[in-house]
JSON list of C-alpha atoms in Angstrom, two decimals:
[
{"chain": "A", "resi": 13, "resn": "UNK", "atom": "CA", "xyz": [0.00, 0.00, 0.00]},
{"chain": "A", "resi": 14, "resn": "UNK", "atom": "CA", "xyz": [0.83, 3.37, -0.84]},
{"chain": "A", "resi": 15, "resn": "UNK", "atom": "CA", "xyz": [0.85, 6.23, 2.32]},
{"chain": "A", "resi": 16, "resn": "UNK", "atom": "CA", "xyz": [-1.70, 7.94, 0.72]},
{"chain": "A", "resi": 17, "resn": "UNK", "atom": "CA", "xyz": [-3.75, 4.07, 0.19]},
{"chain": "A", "resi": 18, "resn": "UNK", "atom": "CA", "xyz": [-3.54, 3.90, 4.18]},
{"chain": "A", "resi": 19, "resn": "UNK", "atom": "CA", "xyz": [-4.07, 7.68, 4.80]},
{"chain": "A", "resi": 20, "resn": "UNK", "atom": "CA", "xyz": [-7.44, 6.28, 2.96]},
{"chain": "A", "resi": 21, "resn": "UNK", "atom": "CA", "xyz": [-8.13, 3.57, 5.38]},
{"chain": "A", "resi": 22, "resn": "UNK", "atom": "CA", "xyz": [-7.01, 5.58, 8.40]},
{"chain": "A", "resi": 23, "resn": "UNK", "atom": "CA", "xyz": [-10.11, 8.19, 7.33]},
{"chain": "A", "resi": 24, "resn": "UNK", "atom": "CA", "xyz": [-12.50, 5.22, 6.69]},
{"chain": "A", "resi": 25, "resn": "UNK", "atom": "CA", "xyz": [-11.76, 3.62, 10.34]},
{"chain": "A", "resi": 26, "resn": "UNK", "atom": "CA", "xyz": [-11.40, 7.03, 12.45]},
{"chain": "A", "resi": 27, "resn": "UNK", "atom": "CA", "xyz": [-12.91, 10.07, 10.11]},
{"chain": "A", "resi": 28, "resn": "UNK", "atom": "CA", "xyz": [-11.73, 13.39, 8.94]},
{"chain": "A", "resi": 29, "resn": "UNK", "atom": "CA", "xyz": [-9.89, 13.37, 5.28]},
{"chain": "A", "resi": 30, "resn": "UNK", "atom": "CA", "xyz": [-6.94, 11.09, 4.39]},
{"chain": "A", "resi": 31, "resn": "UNK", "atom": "CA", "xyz": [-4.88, 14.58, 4.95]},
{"chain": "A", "resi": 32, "resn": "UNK", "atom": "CA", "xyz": [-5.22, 13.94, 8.19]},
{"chain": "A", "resi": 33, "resn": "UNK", "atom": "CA", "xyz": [-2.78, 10.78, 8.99]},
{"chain": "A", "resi": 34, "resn": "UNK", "atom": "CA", "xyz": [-0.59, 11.16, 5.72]},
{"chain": "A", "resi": 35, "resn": "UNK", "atom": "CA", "xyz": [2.44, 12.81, 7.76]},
{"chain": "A", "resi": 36, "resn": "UNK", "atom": "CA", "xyz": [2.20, 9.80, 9.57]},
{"chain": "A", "resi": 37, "resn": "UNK", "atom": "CA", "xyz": [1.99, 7.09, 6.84]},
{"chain": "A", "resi": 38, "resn": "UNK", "atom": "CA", "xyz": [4.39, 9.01, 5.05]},
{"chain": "A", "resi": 39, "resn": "UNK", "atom": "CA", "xyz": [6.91, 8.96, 7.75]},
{"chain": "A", "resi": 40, "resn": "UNK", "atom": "CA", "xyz": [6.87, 5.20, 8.27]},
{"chain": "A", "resi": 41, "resn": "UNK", "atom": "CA", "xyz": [7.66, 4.27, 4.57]},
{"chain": "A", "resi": 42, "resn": "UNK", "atom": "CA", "xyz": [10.22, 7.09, 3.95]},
{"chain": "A", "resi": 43, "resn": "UNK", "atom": "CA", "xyz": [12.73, 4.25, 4.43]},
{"chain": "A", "resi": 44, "resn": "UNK", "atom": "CA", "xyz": [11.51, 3.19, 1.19]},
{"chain": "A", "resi": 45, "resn": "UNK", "atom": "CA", "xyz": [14.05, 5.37, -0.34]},
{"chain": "A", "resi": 46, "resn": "UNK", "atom": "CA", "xyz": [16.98, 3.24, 1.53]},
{"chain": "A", "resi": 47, "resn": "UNK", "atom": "CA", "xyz": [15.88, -0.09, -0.10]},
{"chain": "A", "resi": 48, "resn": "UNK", "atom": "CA", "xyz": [12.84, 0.45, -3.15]},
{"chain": "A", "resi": 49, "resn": "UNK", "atom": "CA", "xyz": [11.39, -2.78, -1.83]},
{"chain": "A", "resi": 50, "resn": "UNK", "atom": "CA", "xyz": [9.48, -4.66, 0.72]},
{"chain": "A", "resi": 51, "resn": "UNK", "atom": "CA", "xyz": [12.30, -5.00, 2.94]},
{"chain": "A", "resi": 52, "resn": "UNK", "atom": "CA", "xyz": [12.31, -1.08, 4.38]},
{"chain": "A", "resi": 53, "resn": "UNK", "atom": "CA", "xyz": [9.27, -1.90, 6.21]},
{"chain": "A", "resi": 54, "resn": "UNK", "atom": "CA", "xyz": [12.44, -3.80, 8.79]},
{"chain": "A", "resi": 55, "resn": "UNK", "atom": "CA", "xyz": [13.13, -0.19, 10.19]},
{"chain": "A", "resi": 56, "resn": "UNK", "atom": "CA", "xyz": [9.94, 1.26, 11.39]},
{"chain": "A", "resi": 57, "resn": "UNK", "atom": "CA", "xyz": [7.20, -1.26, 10.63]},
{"chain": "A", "resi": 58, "resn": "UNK", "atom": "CA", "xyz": [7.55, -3.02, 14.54]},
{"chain": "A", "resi": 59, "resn": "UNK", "atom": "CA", "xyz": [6.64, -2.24, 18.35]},
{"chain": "A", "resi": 60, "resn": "UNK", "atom": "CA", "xyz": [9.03, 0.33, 18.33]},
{"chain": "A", "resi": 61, "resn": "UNK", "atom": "CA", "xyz": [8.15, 1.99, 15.42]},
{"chain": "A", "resi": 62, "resn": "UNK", "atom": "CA", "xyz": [5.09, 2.72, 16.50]},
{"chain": "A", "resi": 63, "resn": "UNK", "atom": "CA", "xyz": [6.76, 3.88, 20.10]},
{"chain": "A", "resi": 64, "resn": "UNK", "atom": "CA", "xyz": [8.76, 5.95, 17.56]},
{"chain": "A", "resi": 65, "resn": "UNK", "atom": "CA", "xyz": [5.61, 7.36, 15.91]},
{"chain": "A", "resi": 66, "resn": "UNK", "atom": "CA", "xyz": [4.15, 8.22, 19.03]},
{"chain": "A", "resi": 67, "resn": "UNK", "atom": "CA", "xyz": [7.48, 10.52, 20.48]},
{"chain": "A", "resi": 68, "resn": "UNK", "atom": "CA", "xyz": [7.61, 11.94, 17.02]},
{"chain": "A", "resi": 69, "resn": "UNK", "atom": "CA", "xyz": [3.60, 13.15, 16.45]},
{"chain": "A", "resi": 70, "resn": "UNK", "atom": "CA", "xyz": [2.45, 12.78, 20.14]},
{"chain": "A", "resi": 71, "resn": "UNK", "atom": "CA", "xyz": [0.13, 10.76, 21.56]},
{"chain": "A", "resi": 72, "resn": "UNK", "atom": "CA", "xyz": [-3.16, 12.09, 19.24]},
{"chain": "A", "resi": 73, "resn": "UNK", "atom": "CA", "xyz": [-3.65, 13.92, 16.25]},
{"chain": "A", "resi": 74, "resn": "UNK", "atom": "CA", "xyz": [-6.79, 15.65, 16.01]},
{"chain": "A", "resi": 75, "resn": "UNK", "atom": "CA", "xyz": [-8.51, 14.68, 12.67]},
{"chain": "A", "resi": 76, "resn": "UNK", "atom": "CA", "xyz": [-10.33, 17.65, 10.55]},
{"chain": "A", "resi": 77, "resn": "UNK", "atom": "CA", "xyz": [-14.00, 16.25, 12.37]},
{"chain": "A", "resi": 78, "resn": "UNK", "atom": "CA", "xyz": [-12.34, 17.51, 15.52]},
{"chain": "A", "resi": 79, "resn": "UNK", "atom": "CA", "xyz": [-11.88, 13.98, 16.55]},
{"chain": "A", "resi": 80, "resn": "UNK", "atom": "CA", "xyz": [-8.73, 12.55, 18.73]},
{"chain": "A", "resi": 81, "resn": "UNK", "atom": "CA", "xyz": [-7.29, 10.07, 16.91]},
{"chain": "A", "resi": 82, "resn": "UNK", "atom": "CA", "xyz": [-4.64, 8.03, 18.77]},
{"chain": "A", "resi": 83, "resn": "UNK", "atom": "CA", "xyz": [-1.14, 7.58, 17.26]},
{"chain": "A", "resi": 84, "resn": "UNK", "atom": "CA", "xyz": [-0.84, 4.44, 18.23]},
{"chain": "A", "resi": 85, "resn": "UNK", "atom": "CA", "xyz": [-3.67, 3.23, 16.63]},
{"chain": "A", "resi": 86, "resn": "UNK", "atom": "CA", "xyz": [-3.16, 4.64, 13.17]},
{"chain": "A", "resi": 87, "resn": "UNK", "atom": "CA", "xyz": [0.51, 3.23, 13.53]},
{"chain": "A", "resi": 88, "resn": "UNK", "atom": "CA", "xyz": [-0.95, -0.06, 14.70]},
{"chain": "A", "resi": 89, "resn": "UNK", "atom": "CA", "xyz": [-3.23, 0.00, 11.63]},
{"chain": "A", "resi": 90, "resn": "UNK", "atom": "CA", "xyz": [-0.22, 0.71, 8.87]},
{"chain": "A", "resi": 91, "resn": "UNK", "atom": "CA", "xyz": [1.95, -2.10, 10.52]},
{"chain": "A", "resi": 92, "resn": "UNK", "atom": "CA", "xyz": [-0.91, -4.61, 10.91]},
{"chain": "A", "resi": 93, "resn": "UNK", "atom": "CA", "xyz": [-1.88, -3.27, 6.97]},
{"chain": "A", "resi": 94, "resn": "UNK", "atom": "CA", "xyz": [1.52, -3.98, 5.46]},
{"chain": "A", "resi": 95, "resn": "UNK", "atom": "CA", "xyz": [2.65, -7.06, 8.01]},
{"chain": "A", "resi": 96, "resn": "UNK", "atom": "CA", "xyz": [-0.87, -9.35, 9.37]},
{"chain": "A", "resi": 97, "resn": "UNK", "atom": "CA", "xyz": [0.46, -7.90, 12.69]},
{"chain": "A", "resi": 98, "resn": "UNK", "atom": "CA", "xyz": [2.63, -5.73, 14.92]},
{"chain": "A", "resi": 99, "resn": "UNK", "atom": "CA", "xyz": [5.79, -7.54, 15.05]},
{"chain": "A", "resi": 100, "resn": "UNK", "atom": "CA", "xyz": [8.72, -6.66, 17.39]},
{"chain": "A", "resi": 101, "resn": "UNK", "atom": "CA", "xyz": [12.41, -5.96, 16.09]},
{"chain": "A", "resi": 102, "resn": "UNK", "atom": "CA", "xyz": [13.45, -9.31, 17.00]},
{"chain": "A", "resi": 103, "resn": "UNK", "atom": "CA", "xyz": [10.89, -11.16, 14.74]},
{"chain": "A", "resi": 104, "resn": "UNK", "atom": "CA", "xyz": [12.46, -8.94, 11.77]},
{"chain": "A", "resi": 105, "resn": "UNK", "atom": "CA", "xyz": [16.14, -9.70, 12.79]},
{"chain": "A", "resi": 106, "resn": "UNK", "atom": "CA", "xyz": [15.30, -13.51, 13.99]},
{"chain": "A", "resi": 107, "resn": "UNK", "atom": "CA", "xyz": [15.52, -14.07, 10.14]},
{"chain": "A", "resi": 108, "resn": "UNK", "atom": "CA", "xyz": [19.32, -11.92, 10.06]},
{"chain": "A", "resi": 109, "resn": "UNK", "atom": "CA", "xyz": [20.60, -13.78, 13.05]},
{"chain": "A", "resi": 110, "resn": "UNK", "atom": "CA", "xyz": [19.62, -17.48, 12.17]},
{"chain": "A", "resi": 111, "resn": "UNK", "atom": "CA", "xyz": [20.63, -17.62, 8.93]},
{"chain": "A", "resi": 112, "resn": "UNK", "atom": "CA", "xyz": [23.40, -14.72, 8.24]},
{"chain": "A", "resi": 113, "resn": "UNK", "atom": "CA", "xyz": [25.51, -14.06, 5.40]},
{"chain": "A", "resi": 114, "resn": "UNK", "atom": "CA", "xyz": [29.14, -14.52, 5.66]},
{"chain": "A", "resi": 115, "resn": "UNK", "atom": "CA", "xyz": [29.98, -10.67, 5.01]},
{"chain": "A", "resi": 116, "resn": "UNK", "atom": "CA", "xyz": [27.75, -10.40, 8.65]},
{"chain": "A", "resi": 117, "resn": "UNK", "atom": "CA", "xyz": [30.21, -12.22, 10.49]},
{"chain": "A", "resi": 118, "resn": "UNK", "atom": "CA", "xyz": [33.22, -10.75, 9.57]},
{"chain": "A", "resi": 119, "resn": "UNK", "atom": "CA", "xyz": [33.68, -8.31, 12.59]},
{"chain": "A", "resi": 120, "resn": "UNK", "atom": "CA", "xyz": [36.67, -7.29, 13.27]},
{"chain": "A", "resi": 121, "resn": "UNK", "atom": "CA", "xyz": [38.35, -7.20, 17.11]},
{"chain": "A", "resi": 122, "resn": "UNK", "atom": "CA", "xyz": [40.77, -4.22, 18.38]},
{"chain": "A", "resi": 123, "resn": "UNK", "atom": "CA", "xyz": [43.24, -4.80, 20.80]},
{"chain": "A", "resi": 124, "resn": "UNK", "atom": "CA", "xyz": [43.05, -2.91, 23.56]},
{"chain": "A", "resi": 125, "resn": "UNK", "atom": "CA", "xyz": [46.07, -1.97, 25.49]},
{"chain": "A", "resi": 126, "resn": "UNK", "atom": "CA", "xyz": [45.92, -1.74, 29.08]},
{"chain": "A", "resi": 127, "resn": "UNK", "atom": "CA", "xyz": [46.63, 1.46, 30.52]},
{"chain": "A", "resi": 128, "resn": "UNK", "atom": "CA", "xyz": [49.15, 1.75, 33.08]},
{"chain": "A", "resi": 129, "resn": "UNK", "atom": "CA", "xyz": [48.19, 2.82, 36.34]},
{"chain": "A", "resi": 130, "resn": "UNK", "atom": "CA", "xyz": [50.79, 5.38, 38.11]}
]
């Protein structure tokens, strides 16, 4: 779905236009410009995107009928829209760290010189 697709279905569920919520959708698939595909959703479409959502717009948006709309509902909704549900970060990196690629594992250790103590 588009932002504008859920800004849509935002306005059928809670009222006012689609105007209303498309800051919102719009800020949770920005990250589309970091991949161009389904995988962007890995960096704000969880829990703590929505937790994210919420410090970033506050707690409600009031809607153009006048109506509080809580954020964490119409983040709930876009998640649950593009996902079946609200998953948490580890379901999206449970994938990443149970089957990695090799370039993943190539982390490289400093050695670290104890200081001398006078």
């Amino acid at each position: 779905m588009t932002p504008w697709d859920h800004s849509i279905s935002t306005s059928r569920k809670y009222g006012g236009k689609p105007s209303d919520y498309i800051e919102i959708h719009d800020w949770f698939d920005c990250t589309k410009q970091y991949t161009g595909d389904w995988g962007h959703r890995m960096l704000r479409h969880h829990a703590a995107g929505i937790q994210w959502c919420i410090e970033k717009f506050g707690h409600c948006i009031i809607n153009s009928d006048g109506t509080d709309v809580p954020t964490k509902l119409i983040g709930e909704q876009h998640v649950k829209e593009d996902c079946g549900f609200v998953p948490t970060v580890k379901d999206w990196t449970l994938a990443v760290t149970q089957n990695p690629k090799d370039w993943m594992l190539k982390v490289k250790t400093k050695k670290i010189k104890e200081m001398e103590t006078v």
